[in-house]
PDB file of C-alpha atoms and ligand atoms in Angstrom:
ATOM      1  CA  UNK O  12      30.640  -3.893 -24.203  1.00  0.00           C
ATOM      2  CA  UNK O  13      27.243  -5.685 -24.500  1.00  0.00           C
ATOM      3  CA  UNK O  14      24.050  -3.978 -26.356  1.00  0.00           C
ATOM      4  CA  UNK O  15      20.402  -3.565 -25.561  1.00  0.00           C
ATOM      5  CA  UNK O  16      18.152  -3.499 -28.806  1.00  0.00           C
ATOM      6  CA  UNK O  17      14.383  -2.880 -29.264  1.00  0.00           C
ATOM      7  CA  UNK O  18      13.012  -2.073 -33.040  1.00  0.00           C
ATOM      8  CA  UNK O  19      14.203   1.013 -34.124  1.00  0.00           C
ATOM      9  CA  UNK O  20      11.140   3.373 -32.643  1.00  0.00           C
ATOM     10  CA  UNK O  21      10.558   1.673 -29.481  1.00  0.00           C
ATOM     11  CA  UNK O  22      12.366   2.547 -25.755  1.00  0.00           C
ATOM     12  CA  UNK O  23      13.008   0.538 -23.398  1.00  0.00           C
ATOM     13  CA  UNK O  24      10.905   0.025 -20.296  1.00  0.00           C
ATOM     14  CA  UNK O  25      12.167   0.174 -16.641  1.00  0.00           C
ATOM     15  CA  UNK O  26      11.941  -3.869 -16.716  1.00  0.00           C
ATOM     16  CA  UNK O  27      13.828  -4.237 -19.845  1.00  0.00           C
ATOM     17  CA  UNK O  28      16.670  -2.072 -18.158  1.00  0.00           C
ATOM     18  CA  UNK O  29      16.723  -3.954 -14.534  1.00  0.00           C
ATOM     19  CA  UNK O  30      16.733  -7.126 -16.647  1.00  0.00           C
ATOM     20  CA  UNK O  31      19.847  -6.000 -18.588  1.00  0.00           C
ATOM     21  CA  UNK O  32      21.465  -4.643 -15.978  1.00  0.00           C
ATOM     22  CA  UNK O  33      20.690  -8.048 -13.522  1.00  0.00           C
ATOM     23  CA  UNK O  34      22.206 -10.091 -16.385  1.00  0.00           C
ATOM     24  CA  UNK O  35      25.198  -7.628 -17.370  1.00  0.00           C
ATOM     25  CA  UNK O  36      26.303  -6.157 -14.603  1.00  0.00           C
ATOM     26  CA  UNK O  37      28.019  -3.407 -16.489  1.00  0.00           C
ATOM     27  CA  UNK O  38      30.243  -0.702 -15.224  1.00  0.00           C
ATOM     28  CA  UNK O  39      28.381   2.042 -16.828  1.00  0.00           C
ATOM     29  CA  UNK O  40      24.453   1.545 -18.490  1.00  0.00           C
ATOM     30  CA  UNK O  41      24.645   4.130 -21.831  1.00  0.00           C
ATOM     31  CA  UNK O  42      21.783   5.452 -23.057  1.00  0.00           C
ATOM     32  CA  UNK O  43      20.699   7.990 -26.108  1.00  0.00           C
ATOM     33  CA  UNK O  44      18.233  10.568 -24.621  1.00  0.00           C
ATOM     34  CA  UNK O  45      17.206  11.698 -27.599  1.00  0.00           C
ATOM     35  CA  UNK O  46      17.451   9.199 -30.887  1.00  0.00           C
ATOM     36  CA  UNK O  47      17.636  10.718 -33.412  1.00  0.00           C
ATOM     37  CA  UNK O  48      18.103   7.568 -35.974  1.00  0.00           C
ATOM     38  CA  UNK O  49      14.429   6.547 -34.956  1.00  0.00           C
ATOM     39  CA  UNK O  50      13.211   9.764 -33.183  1.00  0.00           C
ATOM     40  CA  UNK O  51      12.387   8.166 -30.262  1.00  0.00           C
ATOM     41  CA  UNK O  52      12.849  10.101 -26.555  1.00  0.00           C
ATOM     42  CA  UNK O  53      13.942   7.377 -24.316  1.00  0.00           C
ATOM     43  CA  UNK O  54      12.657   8.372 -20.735  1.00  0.00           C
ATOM     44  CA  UNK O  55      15.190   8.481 -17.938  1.00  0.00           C
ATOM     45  CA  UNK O  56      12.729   8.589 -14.897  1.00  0.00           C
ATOM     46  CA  UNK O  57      13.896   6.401 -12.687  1.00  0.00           C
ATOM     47  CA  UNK O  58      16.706   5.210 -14.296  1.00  0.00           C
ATOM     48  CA  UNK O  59      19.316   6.652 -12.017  1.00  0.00           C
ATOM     49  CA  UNK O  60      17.928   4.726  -9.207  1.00  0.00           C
ATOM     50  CA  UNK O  61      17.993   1.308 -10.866  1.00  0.00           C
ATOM     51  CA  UNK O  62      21.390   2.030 -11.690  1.00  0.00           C
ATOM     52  CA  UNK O  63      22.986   3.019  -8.206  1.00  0.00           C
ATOM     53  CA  UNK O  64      20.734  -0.799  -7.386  1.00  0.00           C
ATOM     54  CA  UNK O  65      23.250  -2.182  -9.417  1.00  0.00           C
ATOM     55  CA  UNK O  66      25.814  -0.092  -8.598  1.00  0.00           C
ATOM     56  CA  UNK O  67      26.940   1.211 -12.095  1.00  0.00           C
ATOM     57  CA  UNK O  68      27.263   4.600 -13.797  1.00  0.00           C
ATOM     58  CA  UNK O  69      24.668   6.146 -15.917  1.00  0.00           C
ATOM     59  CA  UNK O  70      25.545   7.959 -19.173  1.00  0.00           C
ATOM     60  CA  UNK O  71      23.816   9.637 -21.520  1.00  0.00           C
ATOM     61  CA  UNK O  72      24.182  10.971 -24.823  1.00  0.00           C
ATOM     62  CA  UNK O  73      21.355  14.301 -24.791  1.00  0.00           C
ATOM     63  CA  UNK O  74      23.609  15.627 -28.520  1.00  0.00           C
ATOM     64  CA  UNK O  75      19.812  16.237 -29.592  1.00  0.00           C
ATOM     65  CA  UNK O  76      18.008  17.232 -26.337  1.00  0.00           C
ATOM     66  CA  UNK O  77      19.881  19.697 -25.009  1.00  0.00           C
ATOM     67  CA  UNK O  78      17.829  23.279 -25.495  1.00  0.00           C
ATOM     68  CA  UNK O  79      14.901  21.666 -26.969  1.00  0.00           C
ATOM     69  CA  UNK O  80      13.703  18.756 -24.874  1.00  0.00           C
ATOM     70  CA  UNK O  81      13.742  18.730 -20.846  1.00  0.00           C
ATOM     71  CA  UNK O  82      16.755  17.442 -18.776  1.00  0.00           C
ATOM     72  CA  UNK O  83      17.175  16.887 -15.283  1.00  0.00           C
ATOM     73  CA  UNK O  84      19.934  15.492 -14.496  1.00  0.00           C
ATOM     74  CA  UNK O  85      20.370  15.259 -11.078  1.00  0.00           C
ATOM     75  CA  UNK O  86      16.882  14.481 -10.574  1.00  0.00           C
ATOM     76  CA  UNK O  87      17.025  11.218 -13.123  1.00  0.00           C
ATOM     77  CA  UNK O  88      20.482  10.487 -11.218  1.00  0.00           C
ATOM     78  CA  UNK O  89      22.659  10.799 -14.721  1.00  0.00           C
ATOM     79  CA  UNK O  90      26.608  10.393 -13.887  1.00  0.00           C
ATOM     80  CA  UNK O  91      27.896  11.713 -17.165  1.00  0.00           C
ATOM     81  CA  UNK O  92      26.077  13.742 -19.858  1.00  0.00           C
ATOM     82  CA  UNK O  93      27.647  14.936 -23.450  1.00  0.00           C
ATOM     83  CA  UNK O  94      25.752  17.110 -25.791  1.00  0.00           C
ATOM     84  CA  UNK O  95      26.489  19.664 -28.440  1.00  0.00           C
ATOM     85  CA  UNK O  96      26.528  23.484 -29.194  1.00  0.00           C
ATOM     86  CA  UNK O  97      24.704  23.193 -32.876  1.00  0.00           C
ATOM     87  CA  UNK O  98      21.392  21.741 -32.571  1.00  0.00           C
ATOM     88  CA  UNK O  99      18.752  22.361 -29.706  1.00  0.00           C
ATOM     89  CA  UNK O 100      21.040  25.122 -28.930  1.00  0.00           C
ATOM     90  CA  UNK O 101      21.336  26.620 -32.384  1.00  0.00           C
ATOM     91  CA  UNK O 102      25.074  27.947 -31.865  1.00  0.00           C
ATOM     92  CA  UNK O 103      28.333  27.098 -34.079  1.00  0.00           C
ATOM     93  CA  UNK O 104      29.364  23.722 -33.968  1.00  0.00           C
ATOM     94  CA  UNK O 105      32.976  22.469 -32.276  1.00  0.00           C
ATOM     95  CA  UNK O 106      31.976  22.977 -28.575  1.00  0.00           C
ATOM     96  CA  UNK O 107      30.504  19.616 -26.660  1.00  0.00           C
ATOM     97  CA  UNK O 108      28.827  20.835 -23.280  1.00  0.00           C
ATOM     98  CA  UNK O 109      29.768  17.744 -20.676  1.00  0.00           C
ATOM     99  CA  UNK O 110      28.852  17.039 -16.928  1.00  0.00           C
ATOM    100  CA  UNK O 111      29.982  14.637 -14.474  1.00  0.00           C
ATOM    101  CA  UNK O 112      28.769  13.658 -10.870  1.00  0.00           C
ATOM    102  CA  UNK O 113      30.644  12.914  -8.174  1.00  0.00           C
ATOM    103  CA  UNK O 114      29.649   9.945  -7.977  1.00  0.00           C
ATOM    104  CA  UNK O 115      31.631   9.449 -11.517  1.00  0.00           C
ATOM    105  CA  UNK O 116      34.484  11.617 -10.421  1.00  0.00           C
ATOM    106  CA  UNK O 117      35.040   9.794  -7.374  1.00  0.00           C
ATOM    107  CA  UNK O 118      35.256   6.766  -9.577  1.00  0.00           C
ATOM    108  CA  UNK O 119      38.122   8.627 -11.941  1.00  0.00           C
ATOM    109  CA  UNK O 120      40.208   9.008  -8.889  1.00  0.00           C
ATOM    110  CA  UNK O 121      39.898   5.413  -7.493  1.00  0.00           C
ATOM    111  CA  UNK O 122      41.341   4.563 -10.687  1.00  0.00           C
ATOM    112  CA  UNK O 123      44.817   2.363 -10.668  1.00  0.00           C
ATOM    113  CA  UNK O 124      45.707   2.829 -14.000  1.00  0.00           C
ATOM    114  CA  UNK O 125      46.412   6.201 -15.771  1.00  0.00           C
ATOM    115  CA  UNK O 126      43.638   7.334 -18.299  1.00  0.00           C
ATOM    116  CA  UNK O 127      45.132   5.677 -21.719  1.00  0.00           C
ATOM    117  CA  UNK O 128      44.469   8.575 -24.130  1.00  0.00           C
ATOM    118  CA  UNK O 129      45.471  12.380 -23.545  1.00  0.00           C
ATOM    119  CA  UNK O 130      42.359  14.253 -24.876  1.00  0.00           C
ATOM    120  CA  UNK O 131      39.461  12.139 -23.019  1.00  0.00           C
ATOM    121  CA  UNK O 132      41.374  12.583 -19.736  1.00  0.00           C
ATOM    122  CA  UNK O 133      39.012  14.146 -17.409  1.00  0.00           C
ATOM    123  CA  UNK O 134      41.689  14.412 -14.625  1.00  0.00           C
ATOM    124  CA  UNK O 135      43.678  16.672 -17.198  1.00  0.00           C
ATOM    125  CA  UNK O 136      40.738  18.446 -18.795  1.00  0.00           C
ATOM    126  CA  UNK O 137      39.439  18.732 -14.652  1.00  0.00           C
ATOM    127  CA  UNK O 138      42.784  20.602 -13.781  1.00  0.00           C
ATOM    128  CA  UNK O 139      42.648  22.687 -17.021  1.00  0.00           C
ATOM    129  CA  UNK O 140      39.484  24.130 -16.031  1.00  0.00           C
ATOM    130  CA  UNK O 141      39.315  24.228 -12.732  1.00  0.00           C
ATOM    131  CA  UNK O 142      41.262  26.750 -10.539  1.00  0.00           C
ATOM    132  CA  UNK O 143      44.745  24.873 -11.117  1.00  0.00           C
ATOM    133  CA  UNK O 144      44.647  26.022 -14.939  1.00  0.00           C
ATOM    134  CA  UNK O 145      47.212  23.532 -15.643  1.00  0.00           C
ATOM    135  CA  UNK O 146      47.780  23.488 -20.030  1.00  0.00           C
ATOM    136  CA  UNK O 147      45.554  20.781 -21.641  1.00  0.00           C
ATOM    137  CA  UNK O 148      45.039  22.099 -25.090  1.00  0.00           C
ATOM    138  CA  UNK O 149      44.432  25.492 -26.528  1.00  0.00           C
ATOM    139  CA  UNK O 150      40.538  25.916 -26.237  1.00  0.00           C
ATOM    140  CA  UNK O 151      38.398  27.321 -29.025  1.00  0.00           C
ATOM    141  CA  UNK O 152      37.751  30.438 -27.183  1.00  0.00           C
ATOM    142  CA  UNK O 153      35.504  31.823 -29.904  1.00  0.00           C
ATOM    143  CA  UNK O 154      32.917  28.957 -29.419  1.00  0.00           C
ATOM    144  CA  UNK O 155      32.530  29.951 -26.468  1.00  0.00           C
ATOM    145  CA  UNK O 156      31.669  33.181 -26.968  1.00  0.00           C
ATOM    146  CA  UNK O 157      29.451  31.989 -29.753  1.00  0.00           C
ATOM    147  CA  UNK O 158      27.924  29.272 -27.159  1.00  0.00           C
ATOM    148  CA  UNK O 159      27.773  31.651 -23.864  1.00  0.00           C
ATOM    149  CA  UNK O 160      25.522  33.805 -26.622  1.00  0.00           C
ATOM    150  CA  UNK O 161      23.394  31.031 -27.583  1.00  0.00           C
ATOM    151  CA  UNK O 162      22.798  30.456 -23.765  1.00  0.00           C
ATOM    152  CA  UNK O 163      21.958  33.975 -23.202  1.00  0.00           C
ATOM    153  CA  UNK O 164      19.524  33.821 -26.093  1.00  0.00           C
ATOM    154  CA  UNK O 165      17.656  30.625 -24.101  1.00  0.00           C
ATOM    155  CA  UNK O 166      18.250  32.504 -20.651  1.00  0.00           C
ATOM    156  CA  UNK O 167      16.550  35.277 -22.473  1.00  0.00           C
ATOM    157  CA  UNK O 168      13.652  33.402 -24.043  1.00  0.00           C
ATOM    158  CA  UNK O 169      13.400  31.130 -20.504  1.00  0.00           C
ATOM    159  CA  UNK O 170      14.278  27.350 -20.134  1.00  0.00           C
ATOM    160  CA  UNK O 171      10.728  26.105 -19.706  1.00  0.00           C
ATOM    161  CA  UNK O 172       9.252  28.515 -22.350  1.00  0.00           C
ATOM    162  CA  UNK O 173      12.537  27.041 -24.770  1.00  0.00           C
ATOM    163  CA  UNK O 174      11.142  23.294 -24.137  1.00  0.00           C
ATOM    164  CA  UNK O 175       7.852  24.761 -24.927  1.00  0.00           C
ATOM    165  CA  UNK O 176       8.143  25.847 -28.160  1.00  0.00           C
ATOM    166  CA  UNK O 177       9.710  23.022 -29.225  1.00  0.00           C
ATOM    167  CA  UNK O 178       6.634  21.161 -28.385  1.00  0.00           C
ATOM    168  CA  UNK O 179       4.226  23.367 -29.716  1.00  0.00           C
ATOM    169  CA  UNK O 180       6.285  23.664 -32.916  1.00  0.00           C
ATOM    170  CA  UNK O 181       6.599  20.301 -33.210  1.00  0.00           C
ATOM    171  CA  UNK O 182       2.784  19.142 -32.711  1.00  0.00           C
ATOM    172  CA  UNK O 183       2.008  21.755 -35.649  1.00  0.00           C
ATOM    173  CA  UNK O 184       4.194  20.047 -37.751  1.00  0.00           C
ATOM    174  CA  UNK O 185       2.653  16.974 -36.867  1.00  0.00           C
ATOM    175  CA  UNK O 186      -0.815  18.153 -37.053  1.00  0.00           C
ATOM    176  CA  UNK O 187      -0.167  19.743 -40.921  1.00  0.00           C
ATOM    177  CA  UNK O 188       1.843  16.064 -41.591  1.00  0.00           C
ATOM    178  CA  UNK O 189      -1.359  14.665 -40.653  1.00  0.00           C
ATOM    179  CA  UNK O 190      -3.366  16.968 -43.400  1.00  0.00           C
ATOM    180  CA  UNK O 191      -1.521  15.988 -46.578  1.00  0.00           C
ATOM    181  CA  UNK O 192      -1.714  11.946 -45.190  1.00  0.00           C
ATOM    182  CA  UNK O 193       1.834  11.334 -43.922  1.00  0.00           C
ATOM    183  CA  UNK O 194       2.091   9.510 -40.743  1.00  0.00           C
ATOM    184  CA  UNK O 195       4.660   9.466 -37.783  1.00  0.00           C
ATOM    185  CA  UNK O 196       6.845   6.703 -37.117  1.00  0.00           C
ATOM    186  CA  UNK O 197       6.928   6.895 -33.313  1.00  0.00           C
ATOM    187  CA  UNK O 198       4.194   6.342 -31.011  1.00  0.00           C
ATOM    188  CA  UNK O 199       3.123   9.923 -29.898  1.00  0.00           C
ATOM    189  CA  UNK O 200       4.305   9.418 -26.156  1.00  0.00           C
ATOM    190  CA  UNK O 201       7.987   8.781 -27.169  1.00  0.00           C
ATOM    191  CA  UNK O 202       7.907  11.418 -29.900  1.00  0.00           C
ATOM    192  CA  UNK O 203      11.002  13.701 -29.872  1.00  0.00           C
ATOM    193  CA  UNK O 204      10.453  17.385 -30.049  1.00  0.00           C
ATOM    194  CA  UNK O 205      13.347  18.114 -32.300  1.00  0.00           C
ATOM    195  CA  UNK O 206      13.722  14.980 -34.714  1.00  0.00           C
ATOM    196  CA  UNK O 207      10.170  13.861 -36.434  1.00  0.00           C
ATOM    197  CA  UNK O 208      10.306   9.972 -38.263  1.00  0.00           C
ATOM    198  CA  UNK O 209       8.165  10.871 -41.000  1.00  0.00           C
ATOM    199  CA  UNK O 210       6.960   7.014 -42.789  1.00  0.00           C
ATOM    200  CA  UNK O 211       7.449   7.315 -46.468  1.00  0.00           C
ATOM    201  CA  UNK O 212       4.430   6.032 -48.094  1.00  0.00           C
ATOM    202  CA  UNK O 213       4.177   2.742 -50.143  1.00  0.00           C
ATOM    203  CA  UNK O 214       5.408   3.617 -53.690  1.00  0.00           C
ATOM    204  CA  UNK O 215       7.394   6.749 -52.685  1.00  0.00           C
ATOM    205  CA  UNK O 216      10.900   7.023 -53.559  1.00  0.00           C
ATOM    206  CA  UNK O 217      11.613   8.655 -50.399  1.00  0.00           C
ATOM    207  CA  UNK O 218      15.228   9.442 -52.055  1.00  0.00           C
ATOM    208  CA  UNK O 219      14.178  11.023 -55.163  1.00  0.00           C
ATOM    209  CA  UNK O 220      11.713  13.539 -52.908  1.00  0.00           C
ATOM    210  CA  UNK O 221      14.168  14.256 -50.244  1.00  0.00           C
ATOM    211  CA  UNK O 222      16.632  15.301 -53.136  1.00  0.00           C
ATOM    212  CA  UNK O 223      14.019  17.486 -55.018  1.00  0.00           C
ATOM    213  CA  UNK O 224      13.122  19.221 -51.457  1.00  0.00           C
ATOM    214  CA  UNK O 225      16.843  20.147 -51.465  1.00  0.00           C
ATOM    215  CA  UNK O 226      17.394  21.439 -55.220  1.00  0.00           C
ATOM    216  CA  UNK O 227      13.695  23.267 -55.616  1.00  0.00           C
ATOM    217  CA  UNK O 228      13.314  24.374 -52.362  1.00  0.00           C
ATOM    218  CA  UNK O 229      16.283  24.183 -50.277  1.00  0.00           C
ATOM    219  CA  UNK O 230      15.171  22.306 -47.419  1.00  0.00           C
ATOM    220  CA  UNK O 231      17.092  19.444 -46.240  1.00  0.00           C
ATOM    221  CA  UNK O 232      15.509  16.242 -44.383  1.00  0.00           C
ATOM    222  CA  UNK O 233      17.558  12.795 -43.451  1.00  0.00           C
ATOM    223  CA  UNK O 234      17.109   9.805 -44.894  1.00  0.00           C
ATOM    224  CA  UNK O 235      16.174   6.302 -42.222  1.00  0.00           C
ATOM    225  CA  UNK O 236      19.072   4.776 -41.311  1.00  0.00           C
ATOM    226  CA  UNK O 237      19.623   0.776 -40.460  1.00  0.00           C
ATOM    227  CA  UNK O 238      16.548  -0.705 -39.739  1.00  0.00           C
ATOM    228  CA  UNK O 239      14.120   2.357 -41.067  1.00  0.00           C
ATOM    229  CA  UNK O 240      16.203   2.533 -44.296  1.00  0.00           C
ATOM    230  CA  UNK O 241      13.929   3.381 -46.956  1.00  0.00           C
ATOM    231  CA  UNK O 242      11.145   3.748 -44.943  1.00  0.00           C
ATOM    232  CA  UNK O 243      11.014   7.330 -42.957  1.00  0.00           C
ATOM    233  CA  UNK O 244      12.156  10.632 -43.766  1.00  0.00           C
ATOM    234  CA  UNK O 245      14.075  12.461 -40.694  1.00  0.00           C
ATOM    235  CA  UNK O 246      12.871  15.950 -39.874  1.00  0.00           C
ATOM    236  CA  UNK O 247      14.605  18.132 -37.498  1.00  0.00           C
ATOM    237  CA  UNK O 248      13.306  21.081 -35.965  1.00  0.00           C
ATOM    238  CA  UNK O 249      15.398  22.322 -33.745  1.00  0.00           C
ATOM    239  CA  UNK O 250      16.705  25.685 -32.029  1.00  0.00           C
ATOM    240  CA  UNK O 251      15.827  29.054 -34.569  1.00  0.00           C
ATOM    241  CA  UNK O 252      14.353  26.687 -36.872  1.00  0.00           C
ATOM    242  CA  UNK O 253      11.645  25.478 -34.531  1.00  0.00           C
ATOM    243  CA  UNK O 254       8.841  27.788 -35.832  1.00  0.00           C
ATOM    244  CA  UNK O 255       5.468  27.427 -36.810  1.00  0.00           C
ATOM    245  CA  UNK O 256       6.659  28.704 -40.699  1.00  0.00           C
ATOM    246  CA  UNK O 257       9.334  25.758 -41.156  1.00  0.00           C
ATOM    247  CA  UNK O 258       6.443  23.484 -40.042  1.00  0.00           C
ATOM    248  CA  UNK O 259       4.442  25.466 -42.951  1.00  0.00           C
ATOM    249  CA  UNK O 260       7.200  25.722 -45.376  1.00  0.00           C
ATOM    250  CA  UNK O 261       8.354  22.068 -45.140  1.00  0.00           C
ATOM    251  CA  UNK O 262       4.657  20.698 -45.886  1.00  0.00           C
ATOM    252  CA  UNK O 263       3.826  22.602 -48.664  1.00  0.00           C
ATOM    253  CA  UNK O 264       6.773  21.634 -50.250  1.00  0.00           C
ATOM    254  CA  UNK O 265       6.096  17.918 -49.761  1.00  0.00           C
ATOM    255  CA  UNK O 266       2.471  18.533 -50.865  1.00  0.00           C
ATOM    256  CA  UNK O 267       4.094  20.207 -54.217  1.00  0.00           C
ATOM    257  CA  UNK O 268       6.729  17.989 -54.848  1.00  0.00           C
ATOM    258  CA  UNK O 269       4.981  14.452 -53.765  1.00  0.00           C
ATOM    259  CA  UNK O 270       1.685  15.522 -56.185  1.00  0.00           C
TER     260      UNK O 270
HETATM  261  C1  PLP U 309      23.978  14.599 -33.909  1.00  0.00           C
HETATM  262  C2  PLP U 309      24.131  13.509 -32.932  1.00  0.00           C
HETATM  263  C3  PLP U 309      25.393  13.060 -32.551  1.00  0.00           C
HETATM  264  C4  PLP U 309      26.640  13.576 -33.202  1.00  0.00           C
HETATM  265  O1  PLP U 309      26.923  14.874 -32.831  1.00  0.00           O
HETATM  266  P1  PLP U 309      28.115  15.647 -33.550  1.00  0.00           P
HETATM  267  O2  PLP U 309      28.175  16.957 -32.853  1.00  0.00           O
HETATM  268  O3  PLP U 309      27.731  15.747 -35.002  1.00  0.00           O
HETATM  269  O4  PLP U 309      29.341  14.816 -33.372  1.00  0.00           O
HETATM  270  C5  PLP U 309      25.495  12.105 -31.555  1.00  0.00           C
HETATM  271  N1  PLP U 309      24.387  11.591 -30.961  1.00  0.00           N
HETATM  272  C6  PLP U 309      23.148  11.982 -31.324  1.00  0.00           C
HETATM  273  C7  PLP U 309      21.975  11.353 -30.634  1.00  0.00           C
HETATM  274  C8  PLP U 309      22.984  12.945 -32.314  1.00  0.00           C
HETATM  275  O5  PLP U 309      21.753  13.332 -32.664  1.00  0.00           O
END
């Protein structure tokens, strides 16, 4: 396995990927959607392409876009996709929504060696729950009921309208951010819908305000991780929470408890 790094915050450009990829030439290119150490939206236009160019495999990890940020994936040419059922999607966790293309299915049965490990075997998990219903493992049928419900309640509300709110949410929270002098870690273009980088301003203990937001108000934010240690607070808003009052709620808080 090789790595790509930019500074936490940043994306990479379709340059920076053809570059990697010319001087990798790796199987499969693996990319997080949505970032939510930096809360950065990486975007995948065009990134299919380059990697059929170079004939590898595109996966992506969309844990924190699914429900709240858009996804095509056959139009951005993704191979494999994994998210989850508790965040854009607001259900229970336990359930992990997955996709694969032919194009990544076709390379599973080329394959000359058996899959090493029982539970990430897609041939296996492919017969489970397809029409040969051969035993794999005893599924968590009451996720999904709780997840088919949380899709309903999207269905219900409407895909587009879903994204939508998010966004509109989202720029509220940023706009009332912006009112009690807080600024955003990410440049606006890349900003994620459902995971704000909030910068902790010089002098702050950003851990001593994160911790009073949880004991006199019950609201829980993330700390930076790596690289942004110390330096940004990590908002979600996400799924039922994505409202204009936790926008309203969170920043009067952090008005109250930062003085
Ligand atoms: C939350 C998150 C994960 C982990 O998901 P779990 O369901 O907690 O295992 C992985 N990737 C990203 C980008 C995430 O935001």
């Amino acid at each position: 396995m090789r790595t790509i790094a930019k500074p936490w915050g940043q994306v990479f450009n379709l340059e920076e990927l053809r570059s990697a990829l010319e001087t990798h030439r790796p199987a499969i290119l693996a990319l997080v959607h949505a970032e939510t150490s930096t809360g950065a939206r990486q975007p995948m236009e065009g990134v299919g392409d380059l990697c059929r160019e170079y004939g590898c495999l595109l996966l992506i990890d969309t844990v924190t876009s699914l429900g709240g940020v858009p996804i095509f994936l056959d139009e951005w040419g993704v191979d494999l996709a994994y998210s989850c059922s508790q965040k854009g999607l607001g259900c229970s966790p336990g359930a992990s929504p997955f996709t694969m293309s032919d194009r990544a299915l076709e390379k599973l049965a080329r394959r000359k060696t058996k899959v090493a490990n029982w539970y990430l075997d897609a041939n296996l998990l492919g017969k489970y729950w397809g029409a040969e219903h051969v035993y794999h493992h005893t599924a968590p049928i009451n996720l999904y009921y709780g997840l088919r419900e949380a899709l309903r309640l999207v269905a219900e509300e409407g895909l587009a309208a879903c994204w939508q709110r998010h966004q509109t949410n989202v720029e509220y929270l940023w706009q009332q951010l912006a009112t009690i002098g807080l600024s955003l870690h990410v440049e606006k273009e890349f900003r994620l819908p459902t995971l704000t980088t909030v910068c902790i301003p010089a002098g702050v203990d950003g851990k001593a305000i994160a911790r009073q937001l949880l004991t006199d108000h019950n609201i829980e934010i993330g700390g930076g991780l790596g690289e942004l240690a110390g330096k940004v607070w990590r908002v979600g808003l996400m799924g039922y929470n994505s409202k204009p009052e936790s926008c309203d709620r969170l920043v009067a808080a952090l008005k109250q408890v930062m003085g």
